[in-house]
Coordinates of N, CA and C in Angstrom, one line a residue:
X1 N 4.7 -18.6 -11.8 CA 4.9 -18.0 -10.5 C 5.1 -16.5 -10.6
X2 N 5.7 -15.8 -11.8 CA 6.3 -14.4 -12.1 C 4.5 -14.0 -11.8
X3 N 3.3 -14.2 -12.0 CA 2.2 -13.5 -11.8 C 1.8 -13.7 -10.1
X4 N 2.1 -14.5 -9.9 CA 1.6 -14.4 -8.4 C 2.1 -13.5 -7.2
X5 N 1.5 -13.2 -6.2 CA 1.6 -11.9 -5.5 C 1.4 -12.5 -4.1
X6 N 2.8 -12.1 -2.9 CA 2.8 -12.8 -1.6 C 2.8 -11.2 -0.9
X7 N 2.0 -11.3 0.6 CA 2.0 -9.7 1.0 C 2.5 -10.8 2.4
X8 N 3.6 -10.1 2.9 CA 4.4 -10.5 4.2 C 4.4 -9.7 5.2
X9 N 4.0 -9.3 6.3 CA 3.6 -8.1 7.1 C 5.1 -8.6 8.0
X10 N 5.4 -7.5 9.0 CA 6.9 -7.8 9.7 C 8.0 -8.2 9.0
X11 N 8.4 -7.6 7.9 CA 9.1 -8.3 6.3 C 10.5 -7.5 6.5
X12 N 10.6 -6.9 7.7 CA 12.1 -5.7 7.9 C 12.9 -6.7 7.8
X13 N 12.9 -7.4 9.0 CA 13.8 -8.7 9.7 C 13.5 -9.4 10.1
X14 N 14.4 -10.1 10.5 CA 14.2 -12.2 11.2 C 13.3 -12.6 10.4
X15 N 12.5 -13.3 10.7 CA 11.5 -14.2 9.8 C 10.8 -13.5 8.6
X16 N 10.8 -12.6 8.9 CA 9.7 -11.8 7.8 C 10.7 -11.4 6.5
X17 N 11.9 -11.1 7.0 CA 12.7 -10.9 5.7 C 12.8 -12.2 5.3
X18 N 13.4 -12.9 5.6 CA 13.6 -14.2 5.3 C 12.6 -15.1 4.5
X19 N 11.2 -14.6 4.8 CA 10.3 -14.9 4.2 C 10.1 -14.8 2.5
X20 N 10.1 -12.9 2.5 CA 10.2 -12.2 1.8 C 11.1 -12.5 0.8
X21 N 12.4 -12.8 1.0 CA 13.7 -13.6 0.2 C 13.3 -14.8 -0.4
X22 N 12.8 -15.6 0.6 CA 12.4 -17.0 -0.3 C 11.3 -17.3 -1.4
X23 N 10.3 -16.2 -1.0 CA 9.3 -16.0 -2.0 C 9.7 -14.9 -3.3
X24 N 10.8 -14.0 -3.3 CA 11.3 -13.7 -4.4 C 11.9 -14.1 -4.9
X25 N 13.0 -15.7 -4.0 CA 13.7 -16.0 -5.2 C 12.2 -17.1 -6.0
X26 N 11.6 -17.2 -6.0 CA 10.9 -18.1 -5.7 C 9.5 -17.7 -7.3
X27 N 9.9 -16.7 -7.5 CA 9.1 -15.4 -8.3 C 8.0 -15.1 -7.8
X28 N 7.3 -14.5 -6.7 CA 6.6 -14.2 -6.1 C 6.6 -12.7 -6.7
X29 N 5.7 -11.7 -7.3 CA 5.9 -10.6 -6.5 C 5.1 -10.0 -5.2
X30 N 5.5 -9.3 -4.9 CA 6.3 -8.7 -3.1 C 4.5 -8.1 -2.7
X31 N 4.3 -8.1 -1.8 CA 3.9 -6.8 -0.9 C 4.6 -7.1 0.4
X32 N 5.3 -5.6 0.8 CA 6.2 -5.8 2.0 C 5.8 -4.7 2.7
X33 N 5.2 -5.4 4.3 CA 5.0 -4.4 5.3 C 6.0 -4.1 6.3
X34 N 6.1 -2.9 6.5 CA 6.9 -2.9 7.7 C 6.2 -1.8 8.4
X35 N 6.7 -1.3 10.0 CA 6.1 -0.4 10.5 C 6.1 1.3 10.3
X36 N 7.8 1.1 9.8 CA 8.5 2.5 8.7 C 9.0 1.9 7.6
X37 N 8.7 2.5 6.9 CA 9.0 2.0 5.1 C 10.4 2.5 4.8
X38 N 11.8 3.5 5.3 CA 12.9 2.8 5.5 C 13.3 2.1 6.4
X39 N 13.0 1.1 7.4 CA 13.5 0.0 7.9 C 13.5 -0.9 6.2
X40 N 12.6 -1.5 5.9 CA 12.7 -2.2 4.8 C 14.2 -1.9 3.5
X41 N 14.6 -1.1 3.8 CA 15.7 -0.6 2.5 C 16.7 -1.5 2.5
X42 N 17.2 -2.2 3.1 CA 18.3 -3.0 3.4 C 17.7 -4.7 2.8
X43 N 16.5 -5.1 3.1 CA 15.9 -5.9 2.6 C 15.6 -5.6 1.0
X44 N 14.8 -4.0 0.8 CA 15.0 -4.1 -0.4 C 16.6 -4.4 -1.6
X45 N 17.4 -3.8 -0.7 CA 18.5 -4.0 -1.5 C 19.5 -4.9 -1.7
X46 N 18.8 -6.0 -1.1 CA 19.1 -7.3 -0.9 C 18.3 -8.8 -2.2
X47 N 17.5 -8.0 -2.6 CA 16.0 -8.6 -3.3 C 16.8 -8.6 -4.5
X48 N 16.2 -9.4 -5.6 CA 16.9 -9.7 -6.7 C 16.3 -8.3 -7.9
X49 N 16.8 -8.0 -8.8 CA 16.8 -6.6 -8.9 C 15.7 -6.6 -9.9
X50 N 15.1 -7.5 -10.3 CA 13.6 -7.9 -10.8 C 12.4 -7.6 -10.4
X51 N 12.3 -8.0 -9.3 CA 11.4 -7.8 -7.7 C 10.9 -7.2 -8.2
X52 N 8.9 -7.3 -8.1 CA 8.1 -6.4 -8.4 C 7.9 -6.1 -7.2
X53 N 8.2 -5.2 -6.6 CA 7.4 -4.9 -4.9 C 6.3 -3.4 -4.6
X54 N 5.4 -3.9 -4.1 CA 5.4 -2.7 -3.3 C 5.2 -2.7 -1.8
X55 N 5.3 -1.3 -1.2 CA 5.8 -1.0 0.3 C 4.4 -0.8 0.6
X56 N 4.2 -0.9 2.3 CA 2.8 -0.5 2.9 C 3.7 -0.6 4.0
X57 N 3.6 0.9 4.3 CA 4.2 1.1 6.2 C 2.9 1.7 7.0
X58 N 3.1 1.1 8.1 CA 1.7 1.4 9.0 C 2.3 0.5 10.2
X59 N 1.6 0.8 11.2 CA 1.3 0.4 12.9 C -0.2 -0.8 12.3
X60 N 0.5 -1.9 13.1 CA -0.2 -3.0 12.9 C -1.3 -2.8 14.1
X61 N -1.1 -1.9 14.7 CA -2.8 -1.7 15.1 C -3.6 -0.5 14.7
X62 N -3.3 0.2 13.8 CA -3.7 1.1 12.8 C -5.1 0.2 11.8
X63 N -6.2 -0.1 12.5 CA -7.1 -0.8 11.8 C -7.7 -0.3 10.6
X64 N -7.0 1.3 9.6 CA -7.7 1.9 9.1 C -6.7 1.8 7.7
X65 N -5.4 1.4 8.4 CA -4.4 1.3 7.2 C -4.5 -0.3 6.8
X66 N -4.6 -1.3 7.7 CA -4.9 -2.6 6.9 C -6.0 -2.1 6.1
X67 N -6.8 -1.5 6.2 CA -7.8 -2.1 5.1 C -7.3 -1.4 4.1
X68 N -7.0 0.2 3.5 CA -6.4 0.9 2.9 C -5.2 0.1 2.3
X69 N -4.2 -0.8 3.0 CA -3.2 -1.7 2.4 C -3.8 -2.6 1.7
X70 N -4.9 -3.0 1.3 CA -5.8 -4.4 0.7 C -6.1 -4.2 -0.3
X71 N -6.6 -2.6 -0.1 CA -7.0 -2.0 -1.5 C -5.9 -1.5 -2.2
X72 N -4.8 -1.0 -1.7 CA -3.6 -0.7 -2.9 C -3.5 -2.2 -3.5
X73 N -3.3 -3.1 -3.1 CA -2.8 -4.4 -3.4 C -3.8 -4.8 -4.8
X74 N -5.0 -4.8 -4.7 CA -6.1 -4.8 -5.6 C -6.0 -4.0 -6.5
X75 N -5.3 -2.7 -6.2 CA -5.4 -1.4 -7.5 C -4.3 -2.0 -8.2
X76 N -3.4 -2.5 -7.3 CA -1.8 -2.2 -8.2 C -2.0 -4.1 -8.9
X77 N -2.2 -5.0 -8.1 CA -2.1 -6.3 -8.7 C -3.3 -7.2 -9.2
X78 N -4.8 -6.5 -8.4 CA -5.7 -6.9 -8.9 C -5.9 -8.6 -8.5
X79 N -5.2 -8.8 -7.9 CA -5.0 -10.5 -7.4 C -4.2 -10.4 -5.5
X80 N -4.1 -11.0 -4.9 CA -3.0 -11.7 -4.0 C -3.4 -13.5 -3.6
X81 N -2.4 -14.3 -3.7 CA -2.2 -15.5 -3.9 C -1.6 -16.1 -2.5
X82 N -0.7 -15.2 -1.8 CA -0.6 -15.3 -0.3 C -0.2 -14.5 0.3
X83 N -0.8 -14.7 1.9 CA -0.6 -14.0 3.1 C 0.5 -14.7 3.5
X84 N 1.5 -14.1 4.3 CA 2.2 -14.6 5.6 C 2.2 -13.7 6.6
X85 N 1.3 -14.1 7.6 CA 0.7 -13.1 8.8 C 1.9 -13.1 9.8
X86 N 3.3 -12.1 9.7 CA 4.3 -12.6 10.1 C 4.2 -11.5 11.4
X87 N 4.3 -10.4 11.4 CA 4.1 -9.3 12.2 C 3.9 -9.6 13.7
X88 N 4.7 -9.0 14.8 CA 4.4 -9.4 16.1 C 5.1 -8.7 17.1
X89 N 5.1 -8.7 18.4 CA 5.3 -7.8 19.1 C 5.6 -8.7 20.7
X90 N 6.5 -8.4 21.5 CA 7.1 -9.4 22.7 C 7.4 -8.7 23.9
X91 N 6.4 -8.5 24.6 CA 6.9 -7.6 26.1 C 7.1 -8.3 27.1
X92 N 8.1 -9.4 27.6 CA 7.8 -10.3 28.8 C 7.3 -9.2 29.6
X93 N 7.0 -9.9 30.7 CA 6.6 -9.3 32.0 C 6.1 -10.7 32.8
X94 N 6.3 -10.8 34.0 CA 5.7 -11.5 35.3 C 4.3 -11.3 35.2
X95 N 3.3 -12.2 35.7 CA 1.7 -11.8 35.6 C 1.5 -10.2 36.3
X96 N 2.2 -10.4 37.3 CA 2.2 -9.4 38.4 C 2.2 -7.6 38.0
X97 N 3.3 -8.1 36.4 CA 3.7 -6.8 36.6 C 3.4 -6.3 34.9
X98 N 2.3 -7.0 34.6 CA 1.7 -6.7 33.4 C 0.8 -5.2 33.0
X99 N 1.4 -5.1 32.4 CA 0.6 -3.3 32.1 C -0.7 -3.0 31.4
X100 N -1.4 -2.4 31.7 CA -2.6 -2.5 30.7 C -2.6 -2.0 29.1
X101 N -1.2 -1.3 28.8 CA -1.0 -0.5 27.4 C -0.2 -1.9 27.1
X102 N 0.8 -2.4 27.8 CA 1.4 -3.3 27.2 C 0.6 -5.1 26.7
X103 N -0.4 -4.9 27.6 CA -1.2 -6.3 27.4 C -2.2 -5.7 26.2
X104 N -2.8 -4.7 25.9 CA -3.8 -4.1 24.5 C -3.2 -4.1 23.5
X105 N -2.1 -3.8 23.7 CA -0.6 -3.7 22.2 C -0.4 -5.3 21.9
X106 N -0.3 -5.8 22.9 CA 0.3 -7.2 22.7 C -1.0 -8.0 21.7
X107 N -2.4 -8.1 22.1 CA -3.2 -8.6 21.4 C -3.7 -7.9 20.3
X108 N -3.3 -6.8 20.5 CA -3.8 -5.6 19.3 C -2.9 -6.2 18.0
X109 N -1.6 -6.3 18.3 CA -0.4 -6.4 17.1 C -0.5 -8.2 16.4
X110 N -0.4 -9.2 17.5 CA -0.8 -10.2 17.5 C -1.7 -10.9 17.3
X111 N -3.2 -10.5 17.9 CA -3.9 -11.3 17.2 C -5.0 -10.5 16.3
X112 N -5.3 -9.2 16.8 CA -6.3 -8.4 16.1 C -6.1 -8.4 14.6
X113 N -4.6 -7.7 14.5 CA -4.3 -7.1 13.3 C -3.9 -8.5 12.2
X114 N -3.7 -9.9 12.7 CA -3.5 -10.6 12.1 C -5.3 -11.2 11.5
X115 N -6.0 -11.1 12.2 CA -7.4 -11.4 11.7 C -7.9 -10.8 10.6
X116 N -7.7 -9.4 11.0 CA -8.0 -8.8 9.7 C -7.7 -8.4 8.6
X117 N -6.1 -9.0 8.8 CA -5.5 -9.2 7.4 C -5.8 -10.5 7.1
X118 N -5.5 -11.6 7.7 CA -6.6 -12.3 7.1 C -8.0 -12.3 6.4
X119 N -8.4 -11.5 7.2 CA -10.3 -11.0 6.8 C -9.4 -9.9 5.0
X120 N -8.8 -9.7 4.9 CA -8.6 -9.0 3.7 C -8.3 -9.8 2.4
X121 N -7.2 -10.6 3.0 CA -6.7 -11.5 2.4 C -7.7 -12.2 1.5
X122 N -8.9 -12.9 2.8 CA -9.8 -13.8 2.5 C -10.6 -13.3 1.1
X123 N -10.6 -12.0 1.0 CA -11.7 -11.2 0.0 C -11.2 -11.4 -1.0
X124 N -9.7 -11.3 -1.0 CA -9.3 -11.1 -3.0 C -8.9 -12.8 -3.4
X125 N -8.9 -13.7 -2.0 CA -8.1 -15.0 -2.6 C -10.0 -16.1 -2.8
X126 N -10.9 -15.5 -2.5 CA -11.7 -16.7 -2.2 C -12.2 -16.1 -4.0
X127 N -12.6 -14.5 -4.2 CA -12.8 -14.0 -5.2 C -11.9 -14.9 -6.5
X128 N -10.6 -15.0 -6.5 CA -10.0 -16.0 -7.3 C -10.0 -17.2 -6.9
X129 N -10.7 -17.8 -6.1 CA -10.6 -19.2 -6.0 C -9.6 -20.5 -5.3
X130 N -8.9 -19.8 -5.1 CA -7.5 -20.4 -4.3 C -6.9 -19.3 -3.8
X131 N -5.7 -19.8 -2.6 CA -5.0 -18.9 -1.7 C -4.1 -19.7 -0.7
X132 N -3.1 -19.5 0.0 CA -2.6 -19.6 0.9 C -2.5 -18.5 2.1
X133 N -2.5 -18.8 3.1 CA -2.4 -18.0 4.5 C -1.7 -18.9 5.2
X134 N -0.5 -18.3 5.8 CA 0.7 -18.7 6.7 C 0.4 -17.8 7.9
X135 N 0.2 -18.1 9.1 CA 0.0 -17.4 9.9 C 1.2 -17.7 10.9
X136 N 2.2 -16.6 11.8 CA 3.2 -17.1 12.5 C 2.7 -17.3 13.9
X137 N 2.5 -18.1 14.3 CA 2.5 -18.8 15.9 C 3.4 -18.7 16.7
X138 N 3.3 -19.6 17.5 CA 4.8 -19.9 18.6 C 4.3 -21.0 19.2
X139 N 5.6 -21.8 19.5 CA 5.9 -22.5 20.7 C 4.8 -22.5 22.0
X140 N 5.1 -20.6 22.3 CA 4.4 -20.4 23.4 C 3.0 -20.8 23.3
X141 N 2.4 -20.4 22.0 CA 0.7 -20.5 21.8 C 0.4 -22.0 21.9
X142 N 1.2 -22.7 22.2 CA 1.0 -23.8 22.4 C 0.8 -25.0 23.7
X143 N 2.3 -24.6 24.3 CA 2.5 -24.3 25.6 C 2.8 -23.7 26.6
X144 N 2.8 -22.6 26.3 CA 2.8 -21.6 27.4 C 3.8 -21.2 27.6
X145 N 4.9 -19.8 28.3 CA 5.6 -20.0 28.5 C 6.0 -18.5 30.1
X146 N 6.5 -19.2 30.7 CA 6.5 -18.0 32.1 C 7.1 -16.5 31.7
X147 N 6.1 -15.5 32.3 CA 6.6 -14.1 32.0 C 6.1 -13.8 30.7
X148 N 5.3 -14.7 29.4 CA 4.7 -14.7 28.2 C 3.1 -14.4 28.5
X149 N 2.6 -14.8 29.4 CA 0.5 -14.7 29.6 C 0.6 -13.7 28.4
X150 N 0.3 -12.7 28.4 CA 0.0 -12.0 26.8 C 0.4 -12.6 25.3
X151 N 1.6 -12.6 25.4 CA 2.0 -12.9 24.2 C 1.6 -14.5 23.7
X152 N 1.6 -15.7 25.2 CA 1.0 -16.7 24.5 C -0.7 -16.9 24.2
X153 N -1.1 -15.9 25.5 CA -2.3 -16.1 24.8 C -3.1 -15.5 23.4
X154 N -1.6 -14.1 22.9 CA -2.3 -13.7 21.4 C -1.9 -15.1 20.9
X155 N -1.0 -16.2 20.7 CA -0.8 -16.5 19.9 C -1.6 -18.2 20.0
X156 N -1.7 -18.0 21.3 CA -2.8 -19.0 21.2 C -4.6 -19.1 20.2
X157 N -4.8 -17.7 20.6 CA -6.0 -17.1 20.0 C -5.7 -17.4 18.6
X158 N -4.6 -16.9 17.8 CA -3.9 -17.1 16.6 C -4.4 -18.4 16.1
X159 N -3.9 -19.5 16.4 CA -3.8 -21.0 16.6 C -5.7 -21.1 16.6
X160 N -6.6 -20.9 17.3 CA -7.8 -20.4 17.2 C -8.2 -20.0 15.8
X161 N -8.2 -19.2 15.4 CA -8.4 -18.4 14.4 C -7.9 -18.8 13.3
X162 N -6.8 -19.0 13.0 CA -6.1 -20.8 11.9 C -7.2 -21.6 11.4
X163 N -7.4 -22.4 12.4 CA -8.5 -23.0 12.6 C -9.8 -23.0 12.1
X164 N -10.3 -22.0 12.9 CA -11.9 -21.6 12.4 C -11.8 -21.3 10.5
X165 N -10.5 -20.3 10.4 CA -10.7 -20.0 8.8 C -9.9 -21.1 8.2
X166 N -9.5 -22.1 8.3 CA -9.3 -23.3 7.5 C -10.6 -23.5 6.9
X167 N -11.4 -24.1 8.2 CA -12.8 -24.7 8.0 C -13.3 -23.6 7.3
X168 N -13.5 -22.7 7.5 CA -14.5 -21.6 6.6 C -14.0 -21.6 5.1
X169 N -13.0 -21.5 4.8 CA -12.7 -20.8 3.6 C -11.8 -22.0 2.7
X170 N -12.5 -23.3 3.3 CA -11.4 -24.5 2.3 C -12.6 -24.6 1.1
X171 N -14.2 -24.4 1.6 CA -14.6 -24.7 0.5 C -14.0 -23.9 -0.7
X172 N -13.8 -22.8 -0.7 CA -13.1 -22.0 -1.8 C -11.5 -22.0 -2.2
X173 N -10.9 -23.2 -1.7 CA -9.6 -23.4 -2.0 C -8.9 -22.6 -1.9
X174 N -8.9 -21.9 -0.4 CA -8.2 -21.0 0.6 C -7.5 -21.7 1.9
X175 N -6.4 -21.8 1.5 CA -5.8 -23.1 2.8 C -5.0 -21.8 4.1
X176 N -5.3 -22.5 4.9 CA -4.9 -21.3 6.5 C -4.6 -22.7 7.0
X177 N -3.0 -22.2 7.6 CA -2.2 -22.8 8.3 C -0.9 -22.3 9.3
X178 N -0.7 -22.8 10.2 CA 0.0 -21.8 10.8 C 1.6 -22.8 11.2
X179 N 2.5 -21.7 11.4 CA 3.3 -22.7 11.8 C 4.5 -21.9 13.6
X180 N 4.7 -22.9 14.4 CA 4.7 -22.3 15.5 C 6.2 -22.7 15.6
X181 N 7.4 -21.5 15.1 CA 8.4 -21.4 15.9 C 8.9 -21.8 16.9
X182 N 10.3 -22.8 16.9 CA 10.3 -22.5 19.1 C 11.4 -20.9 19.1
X183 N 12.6 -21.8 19.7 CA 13.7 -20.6 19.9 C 14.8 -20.3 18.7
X184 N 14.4 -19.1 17.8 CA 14.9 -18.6 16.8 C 15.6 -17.5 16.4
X185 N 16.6 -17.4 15.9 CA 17.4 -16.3 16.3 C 17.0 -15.2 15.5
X186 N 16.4 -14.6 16.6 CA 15.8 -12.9 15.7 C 15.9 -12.1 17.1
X187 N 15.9 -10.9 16.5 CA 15.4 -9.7 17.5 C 15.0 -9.8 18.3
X188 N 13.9 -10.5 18.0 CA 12.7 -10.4 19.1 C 13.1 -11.8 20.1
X189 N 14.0 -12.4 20.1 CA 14.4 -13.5 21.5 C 15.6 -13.2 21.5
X190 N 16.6 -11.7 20.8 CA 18.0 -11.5 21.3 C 17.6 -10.3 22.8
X191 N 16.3 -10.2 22.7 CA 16.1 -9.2 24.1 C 16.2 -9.7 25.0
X192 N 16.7 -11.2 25.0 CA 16.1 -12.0 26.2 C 18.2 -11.7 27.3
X193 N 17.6 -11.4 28.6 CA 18.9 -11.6 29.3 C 19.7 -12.9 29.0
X194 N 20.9 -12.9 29.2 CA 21.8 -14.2 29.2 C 21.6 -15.1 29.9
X195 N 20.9 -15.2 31.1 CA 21.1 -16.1 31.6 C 19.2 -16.8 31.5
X196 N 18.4 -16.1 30.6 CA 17.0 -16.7 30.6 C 17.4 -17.1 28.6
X197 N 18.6 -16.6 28.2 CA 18.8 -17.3 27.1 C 19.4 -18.6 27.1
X198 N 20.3 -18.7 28.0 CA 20.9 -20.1 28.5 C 19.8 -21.0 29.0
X199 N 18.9 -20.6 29.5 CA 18.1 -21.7 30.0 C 16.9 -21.8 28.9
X200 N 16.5 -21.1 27.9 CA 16.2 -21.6 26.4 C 16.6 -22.6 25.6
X201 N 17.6 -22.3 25.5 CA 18.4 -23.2 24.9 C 18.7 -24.4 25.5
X202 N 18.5 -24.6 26.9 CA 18.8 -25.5 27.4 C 17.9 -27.1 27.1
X203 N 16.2 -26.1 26.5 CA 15.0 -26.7 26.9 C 15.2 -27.3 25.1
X204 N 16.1 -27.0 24.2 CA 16.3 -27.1 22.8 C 17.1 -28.4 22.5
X205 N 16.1 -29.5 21.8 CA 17.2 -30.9 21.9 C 17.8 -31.1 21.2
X206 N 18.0 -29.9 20.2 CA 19.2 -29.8 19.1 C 20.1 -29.3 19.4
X207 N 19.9 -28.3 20.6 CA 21.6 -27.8 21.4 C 21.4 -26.5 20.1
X208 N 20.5 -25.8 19.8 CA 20.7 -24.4 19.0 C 20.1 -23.8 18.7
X209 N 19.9 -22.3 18.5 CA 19.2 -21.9 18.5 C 18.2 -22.0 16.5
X210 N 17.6 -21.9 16.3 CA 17.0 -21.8 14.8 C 16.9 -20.4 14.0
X211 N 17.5 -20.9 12.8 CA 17.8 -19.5 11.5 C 16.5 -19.3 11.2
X212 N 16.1 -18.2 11.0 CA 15.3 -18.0 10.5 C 14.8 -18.3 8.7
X213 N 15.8 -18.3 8.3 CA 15.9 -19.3 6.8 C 14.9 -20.7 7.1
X214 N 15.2 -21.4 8.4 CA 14.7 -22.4 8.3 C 13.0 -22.1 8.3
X215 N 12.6 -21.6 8.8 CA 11.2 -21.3 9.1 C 10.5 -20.6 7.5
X216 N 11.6 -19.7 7.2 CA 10.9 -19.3 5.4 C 10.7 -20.5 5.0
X217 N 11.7 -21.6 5.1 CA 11.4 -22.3 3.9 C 10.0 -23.4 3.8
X218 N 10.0 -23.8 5.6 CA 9.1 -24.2 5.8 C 7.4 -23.3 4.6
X219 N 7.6 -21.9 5.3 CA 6.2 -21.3 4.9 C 6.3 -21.3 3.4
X220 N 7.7 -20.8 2.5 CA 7.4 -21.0 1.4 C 6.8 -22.6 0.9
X221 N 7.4 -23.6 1.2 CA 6.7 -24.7 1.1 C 4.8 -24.9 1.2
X222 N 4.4 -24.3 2.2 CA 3.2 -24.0 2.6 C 2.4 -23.2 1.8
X223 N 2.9 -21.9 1.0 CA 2.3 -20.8 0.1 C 2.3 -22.1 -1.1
X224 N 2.8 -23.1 -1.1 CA 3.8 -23.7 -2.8 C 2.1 -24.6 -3.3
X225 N 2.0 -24.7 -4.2 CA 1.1 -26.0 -5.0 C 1.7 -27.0 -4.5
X226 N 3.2 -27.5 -4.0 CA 3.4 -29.0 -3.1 C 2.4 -29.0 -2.0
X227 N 1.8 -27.8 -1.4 CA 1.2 -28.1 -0.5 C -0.6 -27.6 -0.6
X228 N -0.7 -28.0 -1.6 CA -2.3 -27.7 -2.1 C -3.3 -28.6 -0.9
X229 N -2.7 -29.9 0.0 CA -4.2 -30.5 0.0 C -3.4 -30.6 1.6
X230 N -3.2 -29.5 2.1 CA -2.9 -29.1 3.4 C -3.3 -27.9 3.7
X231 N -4.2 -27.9 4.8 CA -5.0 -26.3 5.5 C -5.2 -27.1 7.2
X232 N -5.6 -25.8 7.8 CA -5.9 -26.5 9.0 C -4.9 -27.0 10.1
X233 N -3.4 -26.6 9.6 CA -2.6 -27.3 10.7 C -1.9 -26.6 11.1
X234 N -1.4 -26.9 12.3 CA -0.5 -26.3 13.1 C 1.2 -27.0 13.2
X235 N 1.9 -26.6 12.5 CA 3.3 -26.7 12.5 C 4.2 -26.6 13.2
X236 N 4.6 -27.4 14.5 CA 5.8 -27.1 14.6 C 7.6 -27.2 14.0
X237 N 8.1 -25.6 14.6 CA 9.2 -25.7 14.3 C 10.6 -25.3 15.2
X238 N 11.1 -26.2 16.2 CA 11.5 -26.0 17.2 C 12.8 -26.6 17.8
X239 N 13.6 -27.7 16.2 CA 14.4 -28.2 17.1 C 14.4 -29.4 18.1
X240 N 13.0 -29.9 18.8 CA 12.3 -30.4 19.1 C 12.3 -30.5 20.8
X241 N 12.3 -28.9 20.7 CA 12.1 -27.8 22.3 C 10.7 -28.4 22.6
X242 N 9.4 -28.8 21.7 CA 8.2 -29.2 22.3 C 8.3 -30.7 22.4
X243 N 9.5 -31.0 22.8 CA 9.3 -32.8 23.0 C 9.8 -33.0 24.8

């Protein structure tokens, strides 16, 4: 495992550190994206002090630095073994009061930039013959969720695109799978007001919200050889908010 190489895009916090963590202890080494390369310092200094890592800071709709990130990855490790397409972006709004910068950003961050890091990914893992791709979903991409239209339909599209590159890239022992969060305690659902968090939770039949630990471990399982003769699926992970 000390040779193998996991690149985690959104790797600052909540899920993506978390991720990040499970695949170092795990002996992965690192590529860790964030959008400013010190946000990550606190994660780095958290990492076991072995850690081969390297940093790629860029705007996930910066289509000129994913590819530029693919190629450091190739110079410096000459391999990558997995993706976790973690990276994402959450602007509620009412249909009504949806913006045109905020609905381009939302699919730009969500589902563009996750395609073609997968489209990168795909190059160096079909080239070696095997790979994993973790792609992060939601709840919402599934079923929908009010004041979400943007965000669920990137992540529906997401769920889409899972899919199609399962089927494309299993002949080459490249497994794409995604796994869809419900209500998880990160950042990105502490913006939510108190009283549209109370009624999240409400919809949660575990009565709590979910660690983000739980969701690494899921995907590390997913990146793992236990999970070699699985591609193609969509995972939930929710507490059992989709029941």
């Amino acid at each position: 495992m000390r040779e193998r190489v996991a690149f985690v895009t959104g790797a600052s916090r909540g899920i993506g550190a978390a991720c990040a963590t499970a695949l170092a202890q795990d002996g992965y080494r690192l590529v860790l994206h964030a959008s400013r390369r010190e946000s990550l310092d606190a994660l780095l200094a958290s990492l076991p002090p072995n850690a081969d890592t390297l940093i790629v800071a860029y705007d996930m709709a910066d289509t000129d630095s994913i590819g530029k990130a693919f190629q450091l990855v190739f110079k410096q490790f000459r391999r990558l073994d997995v993706l976790v397409n973690n990276a994402g972006v959450m602007e509620p709004a009412k249909l009504g009061m949806i913006s045109q910068q905020a609905l381009s950003r939302t699919l730009d961050v969500n589902l563009a930039a996750a395609i073609l890091h997968m489209q990168g990914a795909a190059k160096l893992m079909t080239r070696a013959g095997h790979g994993a791709i973790v792609n992060m979903t939601s709840i919402v991409g599934r079923f929908g969720f009010e004041g979400q239209v943007p965000y669920s339909a990137a992540k529906a599209g997401l769920i889409g695109a899972t899919l199609a590159a399962a089927k494309e890239l299993a002949a080459q022992q490249v497994r794409v799978n995604a796994v869809a969060p419900g209500y998880i305690d990160t950042a990105l659902n502490r913006q939510h007001h108190e009283d549209v968090h109370r009624q999240n939770l409400a919809r949660v039949r575990m009565g709590r919200m979910g660690a983000a630990n739980e969701v690494a471990d899921l995907i590390r399982f997913l990146a793992s050889d236990r999970a070699t003769y699985i591609t193609g699926q969509v995972i939930g992970i929710d507490g059992g908010m989709s029941l």
